[in-house]
Short mmCIF file of C-alpha atoms in Angstrom, two decimals:
data_model
loop_
_atom_site.label_atom_id
_atom_site.label_comp_id
_atom_site.label_asym_id
_atom_site.label_seq_id
_atom_site.Cartn_x
_atom_site.Cartn_y
_atom_site.Cartn_z
CA MET A 99 -189.21 77.17 137.61
CA ILE A 100 -187.11 75.27 135.44
CA ARG A 101 -188.65 73.86 132.31
CA ARG A 102 -187.03 70.77 130.97
CA GLY A 103 -187.86 70.90 127.15
CA PRO A 104 -191.74 70.63 125.80
CA GLY A 105 -194.45 69.72 127.82
CA LEU A 106 -196.32 66.37 127.66
CA ARG A 107 -199.07 68.06 125.71
CA VAL A 108 -196.49 69.17 122.97
CA ARG A 109 -194.79 65.96 122.99
CA LEU A 110 -197.82 63.74 122.67
CA THR A 111 -199.10 65.74 119.89
CA LEU A 112 -195.96 65.82 117.84
CA LEU A 113 -195.80 61.96 118.37
CA ALA A 114 -199.62 61.38 117.38
CA THR A 115 -198.97 63.96 114.34
CA GLY A 116 -195.66 62.60 113.28
CA LEU A 117 -197.10 58.79 113.26
CA VAL A 118 -199.92 60.11 111.16
CA ALA A 119 -197.73 62.01 108.71
CA ALA A 120 -195.67 58.76 108.48
CA VAL A 121 -198.52 56.41 107.69
CA SER A 122 -199.94 59.04 105.25
CA GLY A 123 -196.61 59.66 103.34
CA LEU A 124 -196.29 55.56 103.30
CA LEU A 125 -200.17 55.26 101.78
CA LEU A 126 -199.33 58.15 99.44
CA TRP A 127 -196.23 56.52 98.04
CA LEU A 128 -197.89 53.15 97.72
CA GLY A 129 -200.76 54.77 95.78
CA TRP A 130 -198.26 56.58 93.83
CA MET A 131 -196.54 53.44 92.89
CA LEU A 132 -199.75 51.39 92.23
CA ALA A 133 -201.53 54.16 90.22
CA GLY A 134 -198.56 54.26 87.85
CA ASN A 135 -198.09 50.61 87.43
CA VAL A 136 -201.88 50.02 86.88
CA VAL A 137 -202.15 52.42 84.21
CA ALA A 138 -199.08 51.64 82.79
CA ALA A 139 -200.42 48.21 81.78
CA VAL A 140 -202.50 49.32 78.83
CA PRO A 141 -203.24 47.28 75.42
CA ARG A 142 -200.56 47.12 72.77
CA LEU A 143 -201.82 49.65 69.98
CA PRO A 144 -201.04 49.55 66.04
CA PRO A 145 -197.25 50.77 65.11
CA GLY A 146 -197.43 54.20 64.04
CA SER A 147 -200.73 55.08 66.06
CA ARG A 148 -201.10 58.34 67.75
CA VAL A 149 -203.46 59.09 70.92
CA ARG A 150 -204.33 62.12 72.47
CA VAL A 151 -203.49 62.43 76.21
CA ALA A 152 -204.23 65.65 78.29
CA GLY A 153 -204.55 67.65 75.16
CA ALA A 154 -201.52 66.20 73.51
CA GLU A 155 -200.71 63.55 71.01
CA VAL A 156 -198.24 60.99 71.51
CA PRO A 157 -197.27 57.80 69.83
CA ALA A 158 -198.98 54.68 70.44
CA GLU A 159 -195.56 53.14 71.80
CA ASN A 160 -195.44 56.07 74.70
CA LEU A 161 -198.90 55.62 75.64
CA GLY A 162 -198.04 53.89 78.92
CA ALA A 163 -195.28 56.16 80.22
CA ALA A 164 -197.70 59.09 79.35
CA LEU A 165 -200.59 57.71 80.96
CA ARG A 166 -198.55 56.38 84.29
CA SER A 167 -196.88 60.17 84.51
CA ALA A 168 -200.10 61.51 84.14
CA ALA A 169 -201.88 59.15 86.89
CA ARG A 170 -199.04 59.88 89.12
CA ASP A 171 -199.24 63.55 88.88
CA GLN A 172 -202.69 63.25 89.84
CA VAL A 173 -202.08 60.99 92.68
CA LEU A 174 -199.40 63.55 94.06
CA THR A 175 -201.74 66.43 93.31
CA ILE A 176 -204.77 65.21 95.07
CA GLY A 177 -202.95 62.91 97.79
CA GLY A 178 -200.78 66.08 98.57
CA ILE A 179 -203.74 67.92 99.46
CA ALA A 180 -205.22 65.13 101.41
CA PHE A 181 -201.83 64.53 103.08
CA VAL A 182 -201.89 68.30 104.36
CA ALA A 183 -205.34 68.22 105.43
CA VAL A 184 -204.91 64.45 107.66
CA VAL A 185 -201.78 65.70 109.35
CA ALA A 186 -203.49 69.10 110.12
CA ALA A 187 -206.70 67.42 111.28
CA ALA A 188 -204.55 64.66 113.27
CA ALA A 189 -202.49 67.60 115.11
CA VAL A 190 -205.54 69.39 116.21
CA LEU A 191 -207.30 66.18 117.48
CA ALA A 192 -204.05 65.17 119.05
CA TRP A 193 -203.80 68.46 120.67
CA THR A 194 -207.36 68.81 122.05
CA VAL A 195 -207.68 65.08 123.14
CA THR A 196 -204.50 65.25 125.13
CA GLY A 197 -205.39 68.36 126.69
CA ARG A 198 -208.72 66.60 127.78
CA VAL A 199 -206.73 63.90 128.75
CA LEU A 200 -204.28 65.95 130.56
CA ARG A 201 -206.55 68.09 132.61
CA PRO A 202 -206.71 66.11 135.30
CA LEU A 203 -202.84 65.48 135.65
CA GLN A 204 -202.94 69.85 135.73
CA GLU A 205 -205.40 69.48 138.62
CA VAL A 206 -202.98 67.39 140.59
CA THR A 207 -200.27 69.84 139.56
CA GLY A 208 -202.51 72.78 140.94
CA SER A 209 -203.28 71.20 143.97
CA ALA A 210 -199.94 70.24 144.91
CA ARG A 211 -198.79 73.94 143.95
CA ARG A 212 -201.27 75.43 146.49
CA LEU A 213 -200.66 73.21 149.08
CA SER A 214 -199.02 74.12 152.35
CA ALA A 215 -199.28 73.27 155.99
CA GLU A 216 -202.34 75.15 156.51
CA SER A 217 -204.07 74.08 153.16
CA LEU A 218 -203.70 70.21 153.50
CA ASP A 219 -207.57 69.74 153.53
CA GLU A 220 -207.84 70.21 149.89
CA ARG A 221 -208.75 67.32 147.53
CA ILE A 222 -208.74 66.68 143.79
CA GLU A 223 -211.83 64.26 144.39
CA LEU A 224 -211.58 63.64 140.46
CA THR A 225 -215.00 62.49 138.88
CA GLY A 226 -215.38 60.46 135.73
CA PRO A 227 -213.58 57.36 134.10
CA ARG A 228 -212.08 55.14 136.53
CA ASP A 229 -208.69 54.84 134.59
CA GLU A 230 -205.18 55.63 135.05
CA VAL A 231 -205.26 59.34 135.74
CA ALA A 232 -208.29 59.04 138.13
CA GLU A 233 -206.14 56.31 140.08
CA LEU A 234 -203.36 58.80 140.12
CA ALA A 235 -205.59 61.44 141.61
CA ASP A 236 -206.81 59.06 144.05
CA THR A 237 -203.44 57.98 145.17
CA PHE A 238 -202.55 61.52 145.67
CA ASP A 239 -205.58 62.33 147.46
CA ALA A 240 -205.00 59.21 149.71
CA MET A 241 -201.35 60.79 150.44
CA LEU A 242 -202.95 64.04 151.32
CA ASP A 243 -204.65 62.28 154.03
CA ARG A 244 -201.68 60.74 155.54
CA LEU A 245 -199.82 64.02 155.27
CA GLN A 246 -202.68 66.23 157.13
CA ALA A 247 -202.83 63.24 159.69
CA ALA A 248 -199.40 63.22 160.12
CA PHE A 249 -199.54 67.34 160.10
CA ASP A 250 -202.16 67.27 162.88
CA SER A 251 -200.34 64.73 165.07
CA GLN A 252 -197.46 66.50 164.88
CA ARG A 253 -199.10 69.86 165.93
CA ARG A 254 -200.77 67.92 168.75
CA PHE A 255 -197.43 66.31 169.89
CA VAL A 256 -195.65 69.93 169.80
CA ALA A 257 -198.27 71.46 171.72
CA ASN A 258 -198.35 68.78 174.34
CA ALA A 259 -194.60 68.73 174.40
CA SER A 260 -194.17 72.38 175.04
CA HIS A 261 -196.86 71.89 177.67
CA GLU A 262 -195.11 69.29 179.45
CA LEU A 263 -191.75 70.95 179.52
CA ARG A 264 -193.04 74.36 180.16
CA THR A 265 -194.55 72.40 183.95
CA PRO A 266 -190.90 71.82 185.25
CA LEU A 267 -189.54 75.02 184.00
CA SER A 268 -192.36 77.06 185.68
CA VAL A 269 -191.62 74.99 189.03
CA LEU A 270 -187.72 75.87 188.57
CA ARG A 271 -188.43 79.84 187.66
CA THR A 272 -191.18 79.97 190.79
CA GLU A 273 -188.77 78.21 193.50
CA LEU A 274 -186.01 80.42 192.21
CA ASP A 275 -187.85 83.50 192.54
CA VAL A 276 -189.21 82.73 195.89
CA THR A 277 -186.10 82.18 197.51
CA LEU A 278 -184.08 84.77 195.85
CA SER A 279 -186.87 87.00 196.82
CA ASP A 280 -186.58 86.40 200.54
CA PRO A 281 -183.56 87.95 202.24
CA ASP A 282 -183.85 85.67 205.45
CA ALA A 283 -183.45 82.50 203.58
CA ASP A 284 -181.77 79.98 205.67
CA ALA A 285 -179.78 76.95 204.63
CA ALA A 286 -182.95 74.79 205.40
CA GLU A 287 -185.13 77.03 202.85
CA LEU A 288 -182.13 76.40 200.13
CA ARG A 289 -182.26 72.87 200.88
CA ARG A 290 -185.59 72.46 200.27
CA MET A 291 -185.40 74.62 197.04
CA ALA A 292 -182.65 72.85 195.73
CA THR A 293 -184.63 69.57 196.39
CA VAL A 294 -187.58 70.52 194.16
CA VAL A 295 -185.38 72.12 191.52
CA ARG A 296 -183.90 68.80 191.45
CA GLU A 297 -187.29 66.78 191.14
CA ALA A 298 -188.21 69.34 188.18
CA THR A 299 -184.78 68.80 186.25
CA THR A 300 -185.27 65.10 186.39
CA ARG A 301 -188.71 65.31 185.34
CA ALA A 302 -187.85 67.54 182.39
CA GLU A 303 -184.63 65.32 181.68
CA ARG A 304 -186.96 62.06 181.60
CA LEU A 305 -189.25 63.60 179.22
CA VAL A 306 -186.54 65.00 176.82
CA GLU A 307 -185.04 61.31 176.81
CA ALA A 308 -188.62 59.69 176.26
CA LEU A 309 -189.07 62.71 173.32
CA LEU A 310 -185.54 61.69 171.78
CA LEU A 311 -186.31 57.88 171.99
CA LEU A 312 -189.75 58.51 170.38
CA ALA A 313 -188.31 60.51 167.89
CA ARG A 314 -185.51 58.12 166.86
CA THR A 315 -188.07 54.82 166.97
CA GLU A 316 -190.61 56.58 165.01
CA GLY A 317 -190.49 55.86 161.00
CA ALA A 318 -187.12 54.42 161.53
CA GLU A 319 -185.62 51.28 160.49
CA LEU A 320 -183.85 48.88 162.91
CA ALA A 321 -180.07 49.38 163.30
CA THR A 322 -179.79 45.98 164.72
CA ARG A 323 -181.41 42.70 164.19
CA GLU A 324 -180.99 39.43 166.25
CA PRO A 325 -182.57 36.71 168.13
CA VAL A 326 -184.19 38.03 171.54
CA ASP A 327 -185.66 35.73 173.88
CA LEU A 328 -189.01 37.69 174.99
CA ASP A 329 -188.99 35.77 178.49
CA GLU A 330 -185.43 37.30 179.37
CA VAL A 331 -186.61 40.60 178.33
CA VAL A 332 -189.60 40.28 180.69
CA THR A 333 -187.60 39.18 183.49
CA ARG A 334 -185.07 42.17 183.11
CA ALA A 335 -188.12 44.52 183.11
CA TRP A 336 -189.75 42.93 186.00
CA ASN A 337 -186.83 43.11 188.12
CA GLY A 338 -187.02 46.88 187.29
CA VAL A 339 -190.22 47.35 189.22
CA ARG A 340 -190.46 44.86 191.29
CA ASP A 341 -190.20 47.09 194.34
CA GLU A 342 -192.57 49.29 193.47
CA ALA A 343 -195.28 46.31 192.81
CA ALA A 344 -194.52 44.97 196.14
CA ALA A 345 -194.94 48.27 197.85
CA ARG A 346 -198.46 48.12 196.31
CA SER A 347 -199.29 44.63 197.26
CA LEU A 348 -199.80 43.88 193.61
CA GLN A 349 -199.93 39.97 192.43
CA LEU A 350 -197.96 38.53 189.35
CA THR A 351 -199.09 36.03 187.50
CA ARG A 352 -196.32 34.96 184.80
CA THR A 353 -196.71 32.21 182.53
CA ALA A 354 -193.43 31.76 180.83
CA GLY A 355 -192.13 30.10 177.37
CA ARG A 356 -189.65 30.26 175.12
CA SER A 357 -190.13 33.05 172.73
CA LEU A 358 -187.56 34.20 170.27
CA VAL A 359 -188.06 36.93 167.89
CA GLN A 360 -185.72 38.99 165.48
CA GLY A 361 -185.22 42.37 166.50
CA ASP A 362 -183.61 45.10 168.57
CA PRO A 363 -182.61 43.74 172.24
CA ALA A 364 -182.91 47.41 173.49
CA LEU A 365 -185.89 48.38 171.93
CA LEU A 366 -187.33 45.31 172.85
CA GLU A 367 -186.61 45.84 176.60
CA ARG A 368 -187.67 48.90 176.49
CA VAL A 369 -191.21 47.82 175.17
CA ALA A 370 -191.60 45.40 178.30
CA GLY A 371 -190.21 47.61 180.67
CA ASN A 372 -192.61 50.57 179.54
CA LEU A 373 -195.67 47.88 179.59
CA LEU A 374 -194.93 46.69 182.92
CA GLU A 375 -194.38 50.04 184.18
CA ASN A 376 -197.84 51.25 183.22
CA ALA A 377 -199.20 47.99 184.59
CA VAL A 378 -197.84 48.52 188.16
CA ARG A 379 -197.87 52.65 188.12
CA HIS A 380 -201.59 53.06 186.67
CA ASN A 381 -203.00 49.79 188.82
CA VAL A 382 -204.74 49.85 192.14
CA ASP A 383 -203.17 48.66 195.41
CA GLY A 384 -203.66 45.06 195.90
CA GLY A 385 -204.02 44.32 192.16
CA TRP A 386 -202.91 41.84 189.77
CA VAL A 387 -200.88 41.75 186.83
CA GLU A 388 -200.62 39.11 184.22
CA VAL A 389 -197.63 38.84 182.03
CA SER A 390 -197.36 35.89 179.22
CA THR A 391 -194.90 35.18 176.65
CA GLU A 392 -195.18 32.63 173.77
CA GLU A 393 -193.87 31.95 170.44
CA GLY A 394 -193.96 35.54 168.62
CA THR A 395 -196.14 37.10 171.45
CA LEU A 396 -195.77 39.33 174.61
CA ARG A 397 -199.10 40.13 176.67
CA VAL A 398 -199.32 42.37 179.56
CA ALA A 399 -202.91 42.71 181.45
CA SER A 400 -203.35 44.41 184.77
CA SER A 401 -206.43 45.62 186.98
CA GLY A 402 -206.74 49.10 187.28
CA PRO A 403 -209.36 51.96 186.56
CA VAL A 404 -212.24 51.10 184.01
CA ILE A 405 -211.32 52.29 180.79
CA ASP A 406 -214.15 52.70 177.79
CA ALA A 407 -213.19 50.86 174.72
CA ASP A 408 -213.71 53.96 172.48
CA GLN A 409 -210.63 55.51 174.95
CA VAL A 410 -208.25 52.77 174.42
CA ASP A 411 -206.69 53.96 171.05
CA ALA A 412 -206.03 57.21 172.68
CA LEU A 413 -203.58 56.01 175.37
CA PHE A 414 -201.40 55.42 172.57
CA ASP A 415 -201.18 59.18 171.70
CA PRO A 416 -198.39 61.22 173.44
CA PHE A 417 -199.09 62.42 177.26
CA ARG A 418 -202.13 60.40 177.58
CA ARG A 419 -203.54 58.24 180.35
CA ALA A 420 -206.56 56.45 181.37
CA GLY A 421 -209.07 58.93 182.54
CA ILE A 422 -206.87 61.99 181.86
CA GLN A 423 -205.12 63.86 179.25
CA ARG A 424 -201.95 64.91 180.92
CA THR A 425 -199.89 62.68 182.57
CA ALA A 426 -198.70 62.32 186.46
CA ARG A 427 -196.03 63.57 187.87
CA THR A 428 -194.20 60.38 187.78
CA GLY A 429 -194.05 59.80 184.34
CA ALA A 430 -193.54 61.39 180.94
CA GLY A 431 -196.67 60.50 179.22
CA LEU A 432 -194.90 58.85 176.35
CA GLY A 433 -194.56 55.06 177.43
CA LEU A 434 -197.24 53.43 175.24
CA SER A 435 -196.22 55.90 172.39
CA ILE A 436 -192.82 54.33 172.50
CA VAL A 437 -194.31 50.92 172.58
CA ARG A 438 -196.14 51.50 169.46
CA ALA A 439 -193.54 53.02 167.76
CA ALA A 440 -191.32 50.24 168.52
CA VAL A 441 -193.39 47.48 167.76
CA THR A 442 -193.90 49.25 164.49
CA ALA A 443 -190.21 49.55 163.56
CA HIS A 444 -190.29 45.27 164.31
CA GLU A 445 -193.19 45.39 161.76
CA GLY A 446 -195.31 43.59 164.68
CA HIS A 447 -199.08 44.20 165.51
CA LEU A 448 -200.31 45.36 168.57
CA HIS A 449 -203.72 45.13 170.05
CA ALA A 450 -205.17 46.65 173.33
CA SER A 451 -208.40 45.99 175.10
CA PRO A 452 -209.97 47.15 178.35
CA VAL A 453 -210.41 44.62 181.06
CA ASN A 454 -214.38 44.13 182.05
CA THR A 455 -213.27 44.46 185.47
CA GLY A 456 -211.10 47.76 184.88
CA GLY A 457 -207.51 47.58 183.85
CA LEU A 458 -205.98 47.15 180.42
CA ALA A 459 -204.84 44.13 178.41
CA ILE A 460 -201.91 44.82 175.61
CA THR A 461 -201.14 41.59 173.20
CA ILE A 462 -197.89 42.20 170.84
CA SER A 463 -197.50 39.74 167.98
CA PHE A 464 -194.19 40.14 166.19
CA PRO A 465 -193.56 38.32 162.72
CA PRO A 466 -191.92 34.96 162.65
CA ARG A 467 -188.18 34.66 162.52
CA GLN A 468 -186.72 34.41 159.10
#
């Protein structure tokens, strides 16, 4: 590990000791000056008188200078000893105090060094005064919470993606093995095998495309920001599912209003398309779909199976839909996950709630245009 100069404890100790030494040196100099000046101001004695100072006789006219010199020597001797003692005490005290103050930082550093993908459950949980160091430790713990949640979500996502990709690959291998092992396979059998293989590859292609879109959308900033009319976006998205809705005799109720938002047109069209696809495919025959657009708001509600309120949030996890954990053969199971990622990228707010008679209502609010 590369060290960039002395540590923080050493620097704080040197700084505190240097400040104490500077102040003590200034006080010693002031004492030296004042002692000499005060002692030198002695009364005048008759000329020719001699006074004994420190065991030596000095003329009266030299008494002030002799006393000043003696006083300054005393100040330097005693003050020098005190100076050394004070500086040494300051160094010891600064070293001890900074060690106690920086101990939580050492715990943060130690925790960071011990961290790995398998030990993200460790926390500092610093106790004591709620000072800046405690705030740093709490911030570090909060960061670890977010990292652990992200790692856990990533593990689940990879596991689910692997499972979903394994299914079409298994279908491909099974169909190929069965057909190749049959020496009497005719053209009809080969066509049937080709049809199954094409369906499996189409499903895998849809899944890969959805995974790539989700990866590009999550945590990314919008590449394009321009005014987008939600009503026009909904119209284009509904045209894509109109035939499927008619085949299931679904009734559409639409409340259209001019609603301009700032965002990426392609992503917003994918949001509306995924919501309407889910509303149609996870509906019941003869059910209903309600779509409304207002200023900065898109709401899609539909009939369908009864959903518990505590299961709504899980619907936005990858490869989940109402009632079961795995997706149907008609979807990749990433529609609502992509919706949530796109709404987050637009700095919007998403709210989902179950319909009492069965189904789901999703409301998306976008920030006002600037």
